[in-house]
PDB file of C-alpha atoms in Angstrom:
ATOM      1  CA  ALA A   1     149.163 118.558 122.617  1.00  0.00           C
ATOM      2  CA  PRO A   2     145.821 120.360 121.921  1.00  0.00           C
ATOM      3  CA  LEU A   3     144.930 121.164 118.150  1.00  0.00           C
ATOM      4  CA  SER A   4     144.879 124.813 117.590  1.00  0.00           C
ATOM      5  CA  LEU A   5     141.675 126.286 116.454  1.00  0.00           C
ATOM      6  CA  SER A   6     143.207 127.314 113.029  1.00  0.00           C
ATOM      7  CA  SER A   7     144.692 123.996 112.382  1.00  0.00           C
ATOM      8  CA  THR A   8     141.523 122.238 112.894  1.00  0.00           C
ATOM      9  CA  VAL A   9     139.563 124.537 110.681  1.00  0.00           C
ATOM     10  CA  ALA A  10     142.273 124.421 108.009  1.00  0.00           C
ATOM     11  CA  SER A  11     142.310 120.798 108.020  1.00  0.00           C
ATOM     12  CA  SER A  12     138.917 120.232 107.849  1.00  0.00           C
ATOM     13  CA  GLY A  13     137.010 123.216 106.782  1.00  0.00           C
ATOM     14  CA  ARG A  14     136.258 121.814 103.588  1.00  0.00           C
ATOM     15  CA  ALA A  15     133.240 119.814 105.306  1.00  0.00           C
ATOM     16  CA  TRP A  16     131.162 123.011 105.672  1.00  0.00           C
ATOM     17  CA  ALA A  17     130.918 123.380 101.837  1.00  0.00           C
ATOM     18  CA  ARG A  18     129.928 119.777 101.476  1.00  0.00           C
ATOM     19  CA  PRO A  19     126.215 119.587 100.528  1.00  0.00           C
ATOM     20  CA  MET A  20     124.220 116.705 101.167  1.00  0.00           C
ATOM     21  CA  ALA A  21     123.469 114.509  98.418  1.00  0.00           C
ATOM     22  CA  THR A  22     119.642 114.008  97.989  1.00  0.00           C
ATOM     23  CA  THR A  23     119.895 110.304  96.281  1.00  0.00           C
ATOM     24  CA  ASP A  24     118.703 107.502  98.414  1.00  0.00           C
ATOM     25  CA  ASP A  25     122.348 106.711  99.438  1.00  0.00           C
ATOM     26  CA  GLY A  26     123.211 110.280 100.047  1.00  0.00           C
ATOM     27  CA  LEU A  27     120.212 110.642 102.425  1.00  0.00           C
ATOM     28  CA  GLN A  28     120.866 107.010 104.097  1.00  0.00           C
ATOM     29  CA  GLN A  29     124.727 108.426 104.611  1.00  0.00           C
ATOM     30  CA  ALA A  30     123.359 111.610 106.082  1.00  0.00           C
ATOM     31  CA  ALA A  31     120.843 110.027 108.457  1.00  0.00           C
ATOM     32  CA  THR A  32     123.623 107.505 109.612  1.00  0.00           C
ATOM     33  CA  CYS A  33     125.751 110.509 110.289  1.00  0.00           C
ATOM     34  CA  TRP A  34     123.552 112.531 112.169  1.00  0.00           C
ATOM     35  CA  ALA A  35     122.273 109.648 113.931  1.00  0.00           C
ATOM     36  CA  THR A  36     126.101 108.954 114.948  1.00  0.00           C
ATOM     37  CA  ILE A  37     126.236 112.624 116.367  1.00  0.00           C
ATOM     38  CA  ALA A  38     123.367 111.950 118.331  1.00  0.00           C
ATOM     39  CA  LEU A  39     122.330 115.499 118.948  1.00  0.00           C
ATOM     40  CA  ASP A  40     119.639 115.223 121.403  1.00  0.00           C
ATOM     41  CA  ASP A  41     121.953 112.984 123.671  1.00  0.00           C
ATOM     42  CA  ARG A  42     124.680 115.635 123.569  1.00  0.00           C
ATOM     43  CA  ARG A  43     122.314 118.410 124.605  1.00  0.00           C
ATOM     44  CA  SER A  44     122.945 118.127 128.252  1.00  0.00           C
ATOM     45  CA  GLU A  45     126.593 118.313 127.657  1.00  0.00           C
ATOM     46  CA  LEU A  46     126.366 121.379 125.319  1.00  0.00           C
ATOM     47  CA  ASP A  47     123.813 123.004 127.997  1.00  0.00           C
ATOM     48  CA  GLU A  48     126.595 122.582 130.695  1.00  0.00           C
ATOM     49  CA  GLN A  49     129.348 124.025 128.485  1.00  0.00           C
ATOM     50  CA  SER A  50     126.980 126.727 127.474  1.00  0.00           C
ATOM     51  CA  LEU A  51     126.484 127.582 131.379  1.00  0.00           C
ATOM     52  CA  ARG A  52     130.148 127.193 132.204  1.00  0.00           C
ATOM     53  CA  ILE A  53     131.062 129.814 129.235  1.00  0.00           C
ATOM     54  CA  GLY A  54     128.434 132.040 130.803  1.00  0.00           C
ATOM     55  CA  ASP A  55     129.846 131.598 134.293  1.00  0.00           C
ATOM     56  CA  LEU A  56     133.303 132.575 132.850  1.00  0.00           C
ATOM     57  CA  GLN A  57     131.938 135.566 131.000  1.00  0.00           C
ATOM     58  CA  ILE A  58     130.621 136.782 134.523  1.00  0.00           C
ATOM     59  CA  GLN A  59     133.785 136.207 136.246  1.00  0.00           C
ATOM     60  CA  SER A  60     135.712 138.146 133.711  1.00  0.00           C
ATOM     61  CA  VAL A  61     133.396 140.957 134.287  1.00  0.00           C
ATOM     62  CA  GLU A  62     133.960 140.685 137.984  1.00  0.00           C
ATOM     63  CA  THR A  63     137.716 140.315 137.314  1.00  0.00           C
ATOM     64  CA  ARG A  64     137.803 143.376 135.192  1.00  0.00           C
ATOM     65  CA  GLU A  65     136.059 145.497 137.833  1.00  0.00           C
ATOM     66  CA  ARG A  66     138.572 144.429 140.358  1.00  0.00           C
ATOM     67  CA  LEU A  67     141.184 145.110 137.912  1.00  0.00           C
ATOM     68  CA  ARG A  68     139.872 148.744 137.311  1.00  0.00           C
ATOM     69  CA  SER A  69     139.610 149.215 141.025  1.00  0.00           C
ATOM     70  CA  VAL A  70     143.199 148.288 141.557  1.00  0.00           C
ATOM     71  CA  VAL A  71     144.453 150.465 138.555  1.00  0.00           C
ATOM     72  CA  ARG A  72     142.355 153.344 140.216  1.00  0.00           C
ATOM     73  CA  GLU A  73     144.063 152.714 143.491  1.00  0.00           C
ATOM     74  CA  MET A  74     147.465 152.613 141.760  1.00  0.00           C
ATOM     75  CA  LYS A  75     146.659 155.988 139.950  1.00  0.00           C
ATOM     76  CA  ASP A  76     145.414 157.696 143.236  1.00  0.00           C
ATOM     77  CA  THR A  77     148.570 156.375 145.202  1.00  0.00           C
ATOM     78  CA  PRO A  78     151.358 158.972 145.327  1.00  0.00           C
ATOM     79  CA  VAL A  79     153.975 158.437 143.139  1.00  0.00           C
ATOM     80  CA  PRO A  80     156.703 157.606 145.895  1.00  0.00           C
ATOM     81  CA  GLU A  81     154.268 154.901 147.388  1.00  0.00           C
ATOM     82  CA  ARG A  82     153.372 153.354 144.097  1.00  0.00           C
ATOM     83  CA  PRO A  83     156.206 150.910 143.867  1.00  0.00           C
ATOM     84  CA  ALA A  84     154.582 149.027 146.820  1.00  0.00           C
ATOM     85  CA  LYS A  85     151.512 148.701 144.740  1.00  0.00           C
ATOM     86  CA  VAL A  86     153.098 147.562 141.611  1.00  0.00           C
ATOM     87  CA  GLY A  87     153.059 143.793 143.182  1.00  0.00           C
ATOM     88  CA  PRO A  88     149.194 143.781 143.766  1.00  0.00           C
ATOM     89  CA  LEU A  89     148.711 145.394 140.500  1.00  0.00           C
ATOM     90  CA  ILE A  90     150.893 142.736 138.564  1.00  0.00           C
ATOM     91  CA  LYS A  91     149.244 139.922 140.114  1.00  0.00           C
ATOM     92  CA  ALA A  92     145.960 141.456 139.355  1.00  0.00           C
ATOM     93  CA  PHE A  93     146.631 141.516 135.659  1.00  0.00           C
ATOM     94  CA  GLN A  94     148.113 137.887 136.094  1.00  0.00           C
ATOM     95  CA  GLY A  95     144.691 136.817 137.419  1.00  0.00           C
ATOM     96  CA  ALA A  96     142.776 138.613 134.737  1.00  0.00           C
ATOM     97  CA  VAL A  97     144.974 137.082 131.898  1.00  0.00           C
ATOM     98  CA  ASP A  98     144.695 133.572 133.927  1.00  0.00           C
ATOM     99  CA  GLU A  99     141.015 133.857 133.707  1.00  0.00           C
ATOM    100  CA  LEU A 100     140.888 135.149 130.140  1.00  0.00           C
ATOM    101  CA  THR A 101     143.179 132.190 129.132  1.00  0.00           C
ATOM    102  CA  GLN A 102     140.934 129.630 130.776  1.00  0.00           C
ATOM    103  CA  ARG A 103     138.049 131.191 129.586  1.00  0.00           C
ATOM    104  CA  ALA A 104     139.428 131.120 125.937  1.00  0.00           C
ATOM    105  CA  SER A 105     140.601 127.668 126.314  1.00  0.00           C
ATOM    106  CA  PHE A 106     137.360 126.228 127.582  1.00  0.00           C
ATOM    107  CA  ALA A 107     135.607 128.211 124.902  1.00  0.00           C
ATOM    108  CA  GLU A 108     137.857 126.885 122.183  1.00  0.00           C
ATOM    109  CA  GLY A 109     137.682 123.342 123.278  1.00  0.00           C
ATOM    110  CA  ALA A 110     133.835 123.609 123.414  1.00  0.00           C
ATOM    111  CA  PHE A 111     133.799 124.823 120.052  1.00  0.00           C
ATOM    112  CA  LEU A 112     136.634 122.483 118.805  1.00  0.00           C
ATOM    113  CA  GLY A 113     134.424 119.607 120.151  1.00  0.00           C
ATOM    114  CA  VAL A 114     131.344 120.972 118.276  1.00  0.00           C
ATOM    115  CA  TYR A 115     133.198 121.576 115.254  1.00  0.00           C
ATOM    116  CA  LYS A 116     134.842 118.466 115.104  1.00  0.00           C
ATOM    117  CA  LEU A 117     131.448 116.413 115.814  1.00  0.00           C
ATOM    118  CA  LEU A 118     129.845 118.197 112.802  1.00  0.00           C
ATOM    119  CA  ASP A 119     133.148 117.774 110.698  1.00  0.00           C
ATOM    120  CA  ASP A 120     131.752 115.110 108.418  1.00  0.00           C
ATOM    121  CA  ALA A 121     127.965 115.857 108.755  1.00  0.00           C
ATOM    122  CA  PRO A 122     126.458 117.282 105.709  1.00  0.00           C
ATOM    123  CA  ASP A 123     124.212 120.227 105.431  1.00  0.00           C
ATOM    124  CA  PRO A 124     120.652 118.674 106.134  1.00  0.00           C
ATOM    125  CA  THR A 125     118.911 121.669 104.484  1.00  0.00           C
ATOM    126  CA  PRO A 126     118.702 119.900 100.731  1.00  0.00           C
ATOM    127  CA  GLY A 127     117.634 116.680 102.433  1.00  0.00           C
ATOM    128  CA  LEU A 128     114.911 118.309 104.823  1.00  0.00           C
ATOM    129  CA  ARG A 129     113.517 120.457 101.557  1.00  0.00           C
ATOM    130  CA  GLU A 130     113.502 116.998  99.420  1.00  0.00           C
ATOM    131  CA  ALA A 131     111.861 115.369 102.414  1.00  0.00           C
ATOM    132  CA  ARG A 132     109.567 118.026 102.783  1.00  0.00           C
ATOM    133  CA  THR A 133     108.662 118.085  99.231  1.00  0.00           C
ATOM    134  CA  ASN A 134     108.145 114.296  99.031  1.00  0.00           C
ATOM    135  CA  ARG A 135     105.945 114.626 102.053  1.00  0.00           C
ATOM    136  CA  GLN A 136     103.931 117.109 100.515  1.00  0.00           C
ATOM    137  CA  ALA A 137     103.761 114.997  97.400  1.00  0.00           C
ATOM    138  CA  LEU A 138     103.110 111.733  99.381  1.00  0.00           C
ATOM    139  CA  THR A 139     100.228 113.774 101.317  1.00  0.00           C
ATOM    140  CA  ALA A 140      98.818 114.765  97.946  1.00  0.00           C
ATOM    141  CA  ALA A 141      99.005 110.923  96.869  1.00  0.00           C
ATOM    142  CA  VAL A 142      97.534 109.651  99.880  1.00  0.00           C
ATOM    143  CA  ALA A 143      94.676 112.230  99.425  1.00  0.00           C
ATOM    144  CA  GLU A 144      94.291 111.421  95.846  1.00  0.00           C
ATOM    145  CA  ALA A 145      94.456 107.579  96.763  1.00  0.00           C
ATOM    146  CA  GLU A 146      91.824 108.011  99.444  1.00  0.00           C
ATOM    147  CA  GLY A 147      89.610 110.053  96.857  1.00  0.00           C
ATOM    148  CA  LEU A 148      90.268 107.025  94.712  1.00  0.00           C
ATOM    149  CA  ARG A 149      89.215 104.899  97.352  1.00  0.00           C
ATOM    150  CA  GLU A 150      85.940 106.500  98.086  1.00  0.00           C
ATOM    151  CA  THR A 151      85.050 106.775  94.493  1.00  0.00           C
ATOM    152  CA  SER A 152      85.816 103.098  93.986  1.00  0.00           C
ATOM    153  CA  GLU A 153      83.565 102.321  96.907  1.00  0.00           C
ATOM    154  CA  GLN A 154      80.778 104.575  95.554  1.00  0.00           C
ATOM    155  CA  ARG A 155      81.402 102.552  92.189  1.00  0.00           C
ATOM    156  CA  GLY A 156      81.185  99.613  94.032  1.00  0.00           C
ATOM    157  CA  LYS A 157      77.820 100.376  95.814  1.00  0.00           C
ATOM    158  CA  GLU A 158      76.481 101.453  92.299  1.00  0.00           C
ATOM    159  CA  VAL A 159      77.668  98.130  90.800  1.00  0.00           C
ATOM    160  CA  ALA A 160      76.341  96.121  93.762  1.00  0.00           C
ATOM    161  CA  ASP A 161      72.827  98.235  93.267  1.00  0.00           C
ATOM    162  CA  LEU A 162      72.890  97.630  89.524  1.00  0.00           C
ATOM    163  CA  ARG A 163      73.702  93.803  89.917  1.00  0.00           C
ATOM    164  CA  ALA A 164      70.767  93.690  92.317  1.00  0.00           C
ATOM    165  CA  LYS A 165      68.442  95.223  90.027  1.00  0.00           C
ATOM    166  CA  LEU A 166      69.681  92.962  87.478  1.00  0.00           C
ATOM    167  CA  GLU A 167      69.060  89.882  89.426  1.00  0.00           C
ATOM    168  CA  ASP A 168      65.618  91.188  90.336  1.00  0.00           C
ATOM    169  CA  ALA A 169      65.043  91.739  86.600  1.00  0.00           C
ATOM    170  CA  ALA A 170      65.936  88.410  85.705  1.00  0.00           C
ATOM    171  CA  GLU A 171      63.980  86.794  88.582  1.00  0.00           C
ATOM    172  CA  GLU A 172      61.138  88.689  87.222  1.00  0.00           C
ATOM    173  CA  ARG A 173      61.604  87.778  83.832  1.00  0.00           C
ATOM    174  CA  ARG A 174      61.806  83.842  85.044  1.00  0.00           C
ATOM    175  CA  ARG A 175      58.356  84.237  86.771  1.00  0.00           C
ATOM    176  CA  VAL A 176      57.218  86.032  83.564  1.00  0.00           C
ATOM    177  CA  LEU A 177      58.298  83.140  81.678  1.00  0.00           C
ATOM    178  CA  GLU A 178      56.976  80.507  84.105  1.00  0.00           C
ATOM    179  CA  GLU A 179      53.847  82.316  84.217  1.00  0.00           C
ATOM    180  CA  ARG A 180      53.751  82.422  80.527  1.00  0.00           C
ATOM    181  CA  ARG A 181      54.583  78.643  80.069  1.00  0.00           C
ATOM    182  CA  ARG A 182      51.747  78.052  82.782  1.00  0.00           C
ATOM    183  CA  VAL A 183      49.120  79.889  80.643  1.00  0.00           C
ATOM    184  CA  GLU A 184      50.235  78.332  77.359  1.00  0.00           C
ATOM    185  CA  GLU A 185      49.866  74.773  78.986  1.00  0.00           C
ATOM    186  CA  GLU A 186      46.367  75.887  80.316  1.00  0.00           C
ATOM    187  CA  ALA A 187      45.476  77.341  76.868  1.00  0.00           C
ATOM    188  CA  ARG A 188      46.701  74.079  75.157  1.00  0.00           C
ATOM    189  CA  GLU A 189      44.603  72.042  77.757  1.00  0.00           C
ATOM    190  CA  VAL A 190      41.573  74.319  77.189  1.00  0.00           C
ATOM    191  CA  ARG A 191      41.876  73.997  73.487  1.00  0.00           C
ATOM    192  CA  ALA A 192      42.383  70.054  73.891  1.00  0.00           C
ATOM    193  CA  ALA A 193      39.131  69.995  76.001  1.00  0.00           C
ATOM    194  CA  ALA A 194      37.540  72.250  73.551  1.00  0.00           C
ATOM    195  CA  ASP A 195      38.630  70.027  70.693  1.00  0.00           C
ATOM    196  CA  ARG A 196      37.176  66.806  72.372  1.00  0.00           C
ATOM    197  CA  GLY A 197      34.115  68.554  73.169  1.00  0.00           C
ATOM    198  CA  ALA A 198      33.662  69.651  69.678  1.00  0.00           C
ATOM    199  CA  SER A 199      34.451  66.031  68.689  1.00  0.00           C
ATOM    200  CA  ALA A 200      31.649  64.704  71.026  1.00  0.00           C
ATOM    201  CA  LEU A 201      29.232  67.272  69.796  1.00  0.00           C
ATOM    202  CA  ALA A 202      29.921  66.538  66.283  1.00  0.00           C
ATOM    203  CA  ALA A 203      29.103  62.951  67.079  1.00  0.00           C
ATOM    204  CA  ARG A 204      26.032  63.597  68.757  1.00  0.00           C
ATOM    205  CA  CYS A 205      24.694  65.895  66.040  1.00  0.00           C
ATOM    206  CA  GLU A 206      25.509  63.084  63.699  1.00  0.00           C
ATOM    207  CA  GLU A 207      23.562  60.858  65.677  1.00  0.00           C
ATOM    208  CA  ALA A 208      20.849  63.167  66.050  1.00  0.00           C
ATOM    209  CA  GLN A 209      20.661  63.823  62.338  1.00  0.00           C
ATOM    210  CA  ALA A 210      20.564  59.995  61.916  1.00  0.00           C
ATOM    211  CA  CYS A 211      17.889  59.550  64.467  1.00  0.00           C
ATOM    212  CA  VAL A 212      15.876  62.440  62.590  1.00  0.00           C
ATOM    213  CA  ALA A 213      16.493  60.880  59.325  1.00  0.00           C
ATOM    214  CA  GLU A 214      15.092  57.517  60.724  1.00  0.00           C
ATOM    215  CA  LEU A 215      12.020  59.417  62.252  1.00  0.00           C
ATOM    216  CA  GLN A 216      11.521  61.205  58.940  1.00  0.00           C
ATOM    217  CA  VAL A 217      11.249  57.925  57.321  1.00  0.00           C
ATOM    218  CA  ALA A 218       9.216  56.439  59.631  1.00  0.00           C
ATOM    219  CA  LEU A 219       6.924  59.596  59.531  1.00  0.00           C
ATOM    220  CA  GLU A 220       6.763  59.252  55.715  1.00  0.00           C
ATOM    221  CA  ALA A 221       5.922  55.536  56.171  1.00  0.00           C
ATOM    222  CA  GLN A 222       3.143  56.412  58.713  1.00  0.00           C
ATOM    223  CA  ARG A 223       1.975  59.012  56.191  1.00  0.00           C
ATOM    224  CA  ALA A 224       1.644  56.764  53.604  1.00  0.00           C
ATOM    225  CA  GLU A 225      -0.064  53.742  55.567  1.00  0.00           C
ATOM    226  CA  ALA A 226      -2.219  56.761  56.842  1.00  0.00           C
ATOM    227  CA  ASP A 227      -3.211  57.863  53.239  1.00  0.00           C
ATOM    228  CA  ALA A 228      -3.628  54.143  52.260  1.00  0.00           C
ATOM    229  CA  ALA A 229      -6.059  53.557  55.056  1.00  0.00           C
ATOM    230  CA  ARG A 230      -7.827  57.081  54.240  1.00  0.00           C
ATOM    231  CA  ALA A 231      -8.149  55.962  50.653  1.00  0.00           C
ATOM    232  CA  GLU A 232      -9.418  52.309  51.523  1.00  0.00           C
ATOM    233  CA  ALA A 233     -11.916  53.962  53.988  1.00  0.00           C
ATOM    234  CA  GLU A 234     -13.224  56.346  51.261  1.00  0.00           C
ATOM    235  CA  ALA A 235     -13.602  53.641  48.927  1.00  0.00           C
ATOM    236  CA  ALA A 236     -15.738  51.491  51.122  1.00  0.00           C
ATOM    237  CA  VAL A 237     -18.002  54.258  51.749  1.00  0.00           C
ATOM    238  CA  GLY A 238     -18.424  55.378  48.303  1.00  0.00           C
TER     239      GLY A 238
END
């Protein structure tokens, strides 16, 4: 036997007060539950039910109009002739009742189907709010991470430039030291050559001084001989 609307609501009405837990397990359970419901897959069925209810509503309006017409006809019929109109009137009322019953049964069945489908489904609002908050936080974190990445790249470029400058400075220092060593080596060679030249010059000077001394002695000897010869010549003349 089909369940009545009141019994179904009474037995599971607590579900509508069940909030969705926002823990990881609660979110997973909610996701599993709504995945089982598969709302998108049921939209065509719900659309068909909605269209069917709309058709029944239109049919009920048409039936009420026919029922009003039968009632007006009954009222317009003379009293003695009304017994003959009772049968069509009862039939019209019975048809209206049957249509209303059909409409109510279909609407109730559709509602109960949706109600039972959503009976164990938690309210998605808290989870969606938390997901939105988490998404905003994630977006902010991604933006911050992007900013940090750009800053890191900038710092990396600055470090690379500084390293290049340090390497250039070190290379320049090596060139300066090498040039200093070369100049010092040349200076040592020049000093050594100068020392050698000074020693040779000193030796030549000593040789020259010795030669001058010898020449001085020879000159003195020649002067003495000349004086002796002049003295002898003067004595011979006198």
